[in-house]
Amino acid sequence: MSNSQIFTIGETIFDILIKNGQPVAGRPGGAMLNSAVSLGRLRLPVSLISEVGLDHAGNEVCKFLGENGIGCKYLYRYSNGKTAISLAFLDENEEAQYDFYKIYPDKRLAIKFPAPGKNDFLLFGSFFAIAPEIRSKVSAFVNAACQKGSLIVYDPNIRNPHAHELDKLMLYIDENISMADIVRGSMDDFKLIFQLTDPEKIYERISALGCKNLICTDASQPVRLMTDKFNIEVPVPETHLLSTVGAGDSFNAGLLYGLFKMNLARQDLSSLKLHEWETLLEIGITFGTTVCESYDNYISREFAAKLHN
C-alpha cells in the first residue's frame, strides 16, 4: 500500500528523566510522538497531530521532528501557554513515576485536520484522547478515520496522576475502544482503568465494546494476544535495562511498522493467521526491548538503518 499514510495524534511533552535526584536526560516526548519518531526513522510516511508552544522547548521539538522525517503540517503552535513538561523519576528498577506541568491556551488544536483514507493507519491514545478540552476535535478525527476504514490502534496509556479523573472520563475511553481495531495496553493501564488484572476479563470488557483484538504488555512478562480466534503469549527476552520510558510506545511503533510492511488493512485483521500475529508481536517486542537499553524514547537511528537496509 504505497499510498498509505500513518497518523499519530497525541500530546507533545518535553521529558526530563531524573535518577537518584539528578537529571540524566532531556528530550521531546509524549507517547504518540515517541512512536512517530521511531516510524520516521524507518522512513515511513508518518505525521504527528499535536500542539506545542511558541517557546524554546517547542522550537526544540519542531527541530527534532524535522530531523526525524516527521510531517509537522498538523502541529499547532500556540503563544498563550507553554510546551508541556514532564519529570520522569526512575526507580531502582528503571520504572518511571511522572509529574506533569501543563500550561495550555484556551484555544486548542486550531488546525485543519487531515482526511484519513481506507489504506491509512491511525495511532491514538493517552490522556490527550480523553481530555475534555479537545475531546470533540479528537473524537471527530478518529471517527472520520473509522468511517473511512483506516486501521486504528488505541493505546489507553493512562498514568496515575490522572486516576482521579477516570470516573467522569470512562465514557470517552469506552468510545475510543469502540472505534479501535486493535487495543494495545499495559497491564498497569488496565488495572488502573478497569481495576482488572485478568487478561481474560479485560478482553471480555473490550470485546463487548466492539474491539476484537487485544494486546496486553506487562513489562518483562510475556506479551498476550487475544482475538476471537487466538489466545497466545509471546515471551519477552531478557535485556540490559536502562529505562522503561518509551517501551510501550516503541512496541506500538513496531506493531504499526509490521502492519505497514505486511501490507495489512483493517479488513485483513479478521483473517490473520497465527504466525502473522506472532510476527507482529515479535516485531513490537524487538522495538520495545531495544529502547529499554537506552535513555531514548524511540528506536535508535542505527537500529532503524539496519531494518531499512
Tab-separated table of C-alpha atoms in Angstrom:
chain	number	residue	atom	x	y	z
A	1	MET	CA	0.000	0.000	0.000
A	2	SER	CA	2.448	2.573	-1.270
A	3	ASN	CA	-0.051	5.395	-0.869
A	4	SER	CA	-0.751	4.648	2.791
A	5	GLN	CA	-0.202	7.297	5.445
A	6	ILE	CA	0.357	6.860	9.168
A	7	PHE	CA	-1.157	9.413	11.533
A	8	THR	CA	-0.410	9.653	15.226
A	9	ILE	CA	-2.388	12.035	17.405
A	10	GLY	CA	-1.429	12.840	20.971
A	11	GLU	CA	0.194	15.303	23.294
A	12	THR	CA	3.743	16.530	22.902
A	13	ILE	CA	5.818	16.850	26.048
A	14	PHE	CA	9.413	17.716	26.775
A	15	ASP	CA	10.576	14.848	29.007
A	16	ILE	CA	13.212	15.276	31.698
A	17	LEU	CA	14.474	11.987	33.163
A	18	ILE	CA	15.627	12.053	36.778
A	19	LYS	CA	17.611	9.314	38.512
A	20	ASN	CA	18.932	9.457	42.077
A	21	GLY	CA	17.709	13.030	42.309
A	22	GLN	CA	19.658	14.219	39.265
A	23	PRO	CA	18.504	14.903	35.685
A	24	VAL	CA	20.122	12.381	33.346
A	25	ALA	CA	18.444	13.214	30.032
A	26	GLY	CA	16.014	15.618	28.398
A	27	ARG	CA	14.262	15.144	25.074
A	28	PRO	CA	10.964	15.562	23.217
A	29	GLY	CA	8.390	13.005	24.279
A	30	GLY	CA	4.752	12.119	24.515
A	31	ALA	CA	3.546	8.639	23.662
A	32	MET	CA	2.401	9.296	20.101
A	33	LEU	CA	5.417	11.488	19.330
A	34	ASN	CA	7.690	8.673	20.522
A	35	SER	CA	6.014	6.205	18.181
A	36	ALA	CA	6.117	8.697	15.312
A	37	VAL	CA	9.860	9.255	15.747
A	38	SER	CA	10.565	5.529	15.530
A	39	LEU	CA	8.459	5.299	12.366
A	40	GLY	CA	10.034	8.427	10.905
A	41	ARG	CA	13.496	6.975	11.433
A	42	LEU	CA	12.332	3.999	9.397
A	43	ARG	CA	11.374	6.425	6.608
A	44	LEU	CA	7.697	5.597	6.780
A	45	PRO	CA	5.172	8.310	5.815
A	46	VAL	CA	4.171	9.449	9.302
A	47	SER	CA	2.591	12.688	10.532
A	48	LEU	CA	2.070	13.855	14.104
A	49	ILE	CA	-1.089	15.727	15.061
A	50	SER	CA	-0.307	17.634	18.232
A	51	GLU	CA	0.386	21.038	19.797
A	52	VAL	CA	3.397	22.836	21.302
A	53	GLY	CA	4.109	26.329	22.497
A	54	LEU	CA	5.933	29.093	20.667
A	55	ASP	CA	8.781	28.773	23.157
A	56	HIS	CA	12.300	27.313	23.353
A	57	ALA	CA	11.059	23.819	24.204
A	58	GLY	CA	8.551	23.967	21.342
A	59	ASN	CA	11.265	25.058	18.926
A	60	GLU	CA	13.431	22.128	20.023
A	61	VAL	CA	10.516	19.770	19.437
A	62	CYS	CA	9.867	21.089	15.914
A	63	LYS	CA	13.538	20.899	15.002
A	64	PHE	CA	13.738	17.348	16.323
A	65	LEU	CA	10.649	16.216	14.423
A	66	GLY	CA	12.006	17.630	11.178
A	67	GLU	CA	15.328	15.865	11.711
A	68	ASN	CA	13.452	12.584	12.075
A	69	GLY	CA	11.317	12.834	8.959
A	70	ILE	CA	8.015	13.546	10.672
A	71	GLY	CA	5.467	15.730	8.948
A	72	CYS	CA	4.641	18.772	11.105
A	73	LYS	CA	1.831	20.186	8.974
A	74	TYR	CA	-0.650	19.312	11.711
A	75	LEU	CA	1.343	20.653	14.657
A	76	TYR	CA	-0.436	23.586	16.312
A	77	ARG	CA	1.890	26.274	17.710
A	78	TYR	CA	0.338	28.457	20.418
A	79	SER	CA	1.590	31.610	22.127
A	80	ASN	CA	-0.689	31.891	25.163
A	81	GLY	CA	0.846	28.979	27.025
A	82	LYS	CA	3.939	26.819	27.319
A	83	THR	CA	5.068	23.490	25.912
A	84	ALA	CA	4.111	20.741	28.369
A	85	ILE	CA	6.889	19.358	30.573
A	86	SER	CA	7.141	16.009	32.357
A	87	LEU	CA	9.534	14.893	35.057
A	88	ALA	CA	10.086	11.125	34.898
A	89	PHE	CA	11.583	9.794	38.144
A	90	LEU	CA	13.327	6.455	37.578
A	91	ASP	CA	13.352	3.985	40.493
A	92	GLU	CA	15.827	1.177	41.187
A	93	ASN	CA	14.054	-0.997	38.591
A	94	GLU	CA	14.236	1.810	35.996
A	95	GLU	CA	10.447	2.168	36.134
A	96	ALA	CA	9.217	5.759	35.884
A	97	GLN	CA	6.807	7.788	38.006
A	98	TYR	CA	5.642	11.011	36.365
A	99	ASP	CA	4.876	14.575	37.330
A	100	PHE	CA	3.329	16.721	34.579
A	101	TYR	CA	3.410	20.506	34.159
A	102	LYS	CA	0.999	21.883	31.582
A	103	ILE	CA	0.027	25.461	30.716
A	104	TYR	CA	-2.254	25.256	27.702
A	105	PRO	CA	-4.073	28.144	25.979
A	106	ASP	CA	-7.854	28.377	25.838
A	107	LYS	CA	-7.742	27.743	22.086
A	108	ARG	CA	-6.535	24.193	21.403
A	109	LEU	CA	-5.675	22.196	18.271
A	110	ALA	CA	-6.629	25.053	15.948
A	111	ILE	CA	-5.595	23.225	12.777
A	112	LYS	CA	-7.167	21.790	9.656
A	113	PHE	CA	-7.159	18.051	10.241
A	114	PRO	CA	-6.091	15.609	7.516
A	115	ALA	CA	-8.606	13.411	5.702
A	116	PRO	CA	-7.654	9.803	6.524
A	117	GLY	CA	-8.354	7.134	3.926
A	118	LYS	CA	-9.093	3.430	3.696
A	119	ASN	CA	-5.456	2.371	3.438
A	120	ASP	CA	-4.215	4.652	6.210
A	121	PHE	CA	-3.214	3.879	9.787
A	122	LEU	CA	-4.043	5.822	12.937
A	123	LEU	CA	-2.444	5.507	16.363
A	124	PHE	CA	-4.014	7.442	19.212
A	125	GLY	CA	-4.265	7.324	22.978
A	126	SER	CA	-3.055	8.677	26.333
A	127	PHE	CA	-4.874	11.411	28.254
A	128	PHE	CA	-4.907	13.519	25.079
A	129	ALA	CA	-7.536	11.137	23.677
A	130	ILE	CA	-9.950	11.749	26.564
A	131	ALA	CA	-9.117	15.326	27.628
A	132	PRO	CA	-12.447	17.208	27.778
A	133	GLU	CA	-10.934	20.417	26.344
A	134	ILE	CA	-10.135	18.782	22.994
A	135	ARG	CA	-12.359	15.715	23.083
A	136	SER	CA	-14.730	16.860	20.348
A	137	LYS	CA	-11.886	17.505	17.893
A	138	VAL	CA	-10.017	14.287	18.631
A	139	SER	CA	-13.186	12.193	18.593
A	140	ALA	CA	-14.336	13.689	15.287
A	141	PHE	CA	-10.993	12.891	13.647
A	142	VAL	CA	-10.857	9.317	14.967
A	143	ASN	CA	-14.475	8.746	13.971
A	144	ALA	CA	-13.728	10.046	10.461
A	145	ALA	CA	-10.844	7.572	10.200
A	146	CYS	CA	-13.130	4.821	11.460
A	147	GLN	CA	-15.821	5.639	8.905
A	148	LYS	CA	-13.276	5.712	6.055
A	149	GLY	CA	-11.911	2.300	7.014
A	150	SER	CA	-8.471	3.283	8.346
A	151	LEU	CA	-6.788	0.721	10.595
A	152	ILE	CA	-6.947	2.200	14.104
A	153	VAL	CA	-4.753	1.290	17.089
A	154	TYR	CA	-5.700	2.647	20.528
A	155	ASP	CA	-3.315	2.718	23.491
A	156	PRO	CA	-5.089	3.970	26.663
A	157	ASN	CA	-1.731	4.776	28.330
A	158	ILE	CA	-3.316	6.414	31.394
A	159	ARG	CA	-0.938	7.448	34.187
A	160	ASN	CA	-1.582	7.639	37.924
A	161	PRO	CA	-1.751	11.473	38.025
A	162	HIS	CA	-4.994	11.210	36.019
A	163	ALA	CA	-6.510	8.349	38.043
A	164	HIS	CA	-8.839	10.642	39.993
A	165	GLU	CA	-10.444	11.806	36.729
A	166	LEU	CA	-11.244	8.381	35.316
A	167	ASP	CA	-14.791	8.033	36.632
A	168	LYS	CA	-16.029	11.051	34.707
A	169	LEU	CA	-13.957	10.205	31.618
A	170	MET	CA	-14.714	6.470	31.332
A	171	LEU	CA	-17.319	7.102	28.642
A	172	TYR	CA	-14.591	8.590	26.428
A	173	ILE	CA	-12.338	5.574	26.986
A	174	ASP	CA	-15.185	3.242	26.045
A	175	GLU	CA	-15.883	5.285	22.911
A	176	ASN	CA	-12.212	5.118	21.931
A	177	ILE	CA	-12.168	1.349	22.355
A	178	SER	CA	-15.308	1.022	20.242
A	179	MET	CA	-13.616	2.867	17.349
A	180	ALA	CA	-10.379	0.846	17.530
A	181	ASP	CA	-9.410	-2.221	15.537
A	182	ILE	CA	-6.597	-3.101	17.963
A	183	VAL	CA	-6.279	-2.092	21.610
A	184	ARG	CA	-2.714	-2.328	22.917
A	185	GLY	CA	-2.256	-1.552	26.575
A	186	SER	CA	-0.122	-2.423	29.561
A	187	MET	CA	-1.424	-4.442	32.485
A	188	ASP	CA	-0.814	-1.353	34.620
A	189	ASP	CA	-3.166	0.599	32.331
A	190	PHE	CA	-5.947	-1.943	32.606
A	191	LYS	CA	-5.569	-2.286	36.362
A	192	LEU	CA	-5.862	1.486	36.714
A	193	ILE	CA	-8.726	1.918	34.241
A	194	PHE	CA	-10.847	-1.188	34.816
A	195	GLN	CA	-9.486	-2.475	38.157
A	196	LEU	CA	-8.827	-5.733	36.312
A	197	THR	CA	-5.679	-7.874	36.267
A	198	ASP	CA	-7.008	-10.975	34.498
A	199	PRO	CA	-6.402	-10.689	30.731
A	200	GLU	CA	-9.493	-12.814	30.049
A	201	LYS	CA	-11.679	-10.345	31.953
A	202	ILE	CA	-10.004	-7.420	30.208
A	203	TYR	CA	-10.750	-8.977	26.825
A	204	GLU	CA	-14.385	-9.518	27.796
A	205	ARG	CA	-14.635	-5.834	28.680
A	206	ILE	CA	-13.008	-4.656	25.454
A	207	SER	CA	-14.649	-7.098	23.049
A	208	ALA	CA	-18.070	-6.166	24.451
A	209	LEU	CA	-17.384	-2.657	23.131
A	210	GLY	CA	-16.699	-3.983	19.637
A	211	CYS	CA	-12.900	-4.304	19.507
A	212	LYS	CA	-11.921	-7.929	18.893
A	213	ASN	CA	-8.116	-7.617	19.013
A	214	LEU	CA	-6.353	-7.022	22.343
A	215	ILE	CA	-2.622	-6.927	23.015
A	216	CYS	CA	-1.537	-6.812	26.682
A	217	THR	CA	2.052	-5.988	27.570
A	218	ASP	CA	3.402	-6.472	31.092
A	219	ALA	CA	6.999	-5.228	31.437
A	220	SER	CA	9.306	-8.270	31.150
A	221	GLN	CA	6.429	-10.762	31.225
A	222	PRO	CA	5.169	-12.400	28.016
A	223	VAL	CA	3.005	-10.331	25.676
A	224	ARG	CA	-0.559	-11.623	25.489
A	225	LEU	CA	-2.698	-11.519	22.336
A	226	MET	CA	-6.414	-12.201	22.427
A	227	THR	CA	-8.716	-12.200	19.416
A	228	ASP	CA	-11.941	-14.037	18.642
A	229	LYS	CA	-9.732	-16.836	17.234
A	230	PHE	CA	-6.469	-16.794	19.192
A	231	ASN	CA	-5.231	-16.546	22.766
A	232	ILE	CA	-1.445	-16.696	22.836
A	233	GLU	CA	1.613	-15.482	24.723
A	234	VAL	CA	4.930	-14.444	23.200
A	235	PRO	CA	7.942	-14.286	25.562
A	236	VAL	CA	9.989	-11.138	26.101
A	237	PRO	CA	13.776	-11.702	26.046
A	238	GLU	CA	16.000	-10.527	28.866
A	239	THR	CA	17.664	-7.195	28.200
A	240	HIS	CA	20.125	-4.771	29.759
A	241	LEU	CA	17.565	-2.398	31.213
A	242	LEU	CA	18.310	1.328	31.427
A	243	SER	CA	14.833	2.855	31.217
A	244	THR	CA	11.308	1.656	30.512
A	245	VAL	CA	10.212	5.122	29.342
A	246	GLY	CA	9.035	4.759	25.758
A	247	ALA	CA	8.975	0.952	25.767
A	248	GLY	CA	5.237	0.684	25.132
A	249	ASP	CA	5.369	3.492	22.577
A	250	SER	CA	8.118	1.638	20.742
A	251	PHE	CA	6.087	-1.572	20.833
A	252	ASN	CA	3.268	0.372	19.167
A	253	ALA	CA	5.695	1.651	16.537
A	254	GLY	CA	6.858	-1.906	15.876
A	255	LEU	CA	3.273	-3.073	15.559
A	256	LEU	CA	2.496	-0.337	13.025
A	257	TYR	CA	5.750	-0.998	11.179
A	258	GLY	CA	4.769	-4.654	10.853
A	259	LEU	CA	1.236	-3.847	9.722
A	260	PHE	CA	2.577	-1.386	7.144
A	261	LYS	CA	5.311	-3.671	5.803
A	262	MET	CA	2.949	-6.653	5.624
A	263	ASN	CA	0.511	-4.527	3.576
A	264	LEU	CA	-2.304	-5.195	6.019
A	265	ALA	CA	-5.516	-3.208	6.216
A	266	ARG	CA	-8.461	-3.232	8.600
A	267	GLN	CA	-10.335	-5.862	6.606
A	268	ASP	CA	-7.349	-8.234	6.821
A	269	LEU	CA	-7.236	-8.470	10.624
A	270	SER	CA	-10.080	-10.969	10.980
A	271	SER	CA	-8.342	-13.444	8.668
A	272	LEU	CA	-4.779	-13.131	10.002
A	273	LYS	CA	-3.090	-16.465	10.641
A	274	LEU	CA	-1.438	-17.289	13.945
A	275	HIS	CA	2.088	-16.936	12.565
A	276	GLU	CA	1.239	-13.477	11.209
A	277	TRP	CA	0.064	-12.284	14.620
A	278	GLU	CA	3.188	-13.807	16.179
A	279	THR	CA	5.354	-11.917	13.694
A	280	LEU	CA	3.631	-8.624	14.552
A	281	LEU	CA	4.106	-9.216	18.279
A	282	GLU	CA	7.749	-10.201	17.851
A	283	ILE	CA	8.453	-7.003	15.908
A	284	GLY	CA	6.785	-4.972	18.654
A	285	ILE	CA	8.788	-6.769	21.337
A	286	THR	CA	12.043	-6.189	19.444
A	287	PHE	CA	11.317	-2.469	19.176
A	288	GLY	CA	10.358	-2.239	22.845
A	289	THR	CA	13.361	-4.117	24.201
A	290	THR	CA	15.910	-2.180	22.157
A	291	VAL	CA	14.528	1.110	23.518
A	292	CYS	CA	14.780	-0.218	27.089
A	293	GLU	CA	18.549	-0.454	26.560
A	294	SER	CA	18.897	3.341	26.304
A	295	TYR	CA	17.511	6.531	27.816
A	296	ASP	CA	15.852	7.375	24.498
A	297	ASN	CA	12.104	7.089	23.977
A	298	TYR	CA	12.402	5.733	20.425
A	299	ILE	CA	14.484	3.327	18.357
A	300	SER	CA	17.998	4.476	17.518
A	301	ARG	CA	18.980	5.626	14.055
A	302	GLU	CA	21.407	2.693	13.890
A	303	PHE	CA	18.633	0.195	14.657
A	304	ALA	CA	16.401	1.850	12.061
A	305	ALA	CA	19.165	1.775	9.442
A	306	LYS	CA	19.608	-1.990	9.879
A	307	LEU	CA	15.900	-2.567	9.322
A	308	HIS	CA	15.680	-0.130	6.435
A	309	ASN	CA	18.596	-1.772	4.654
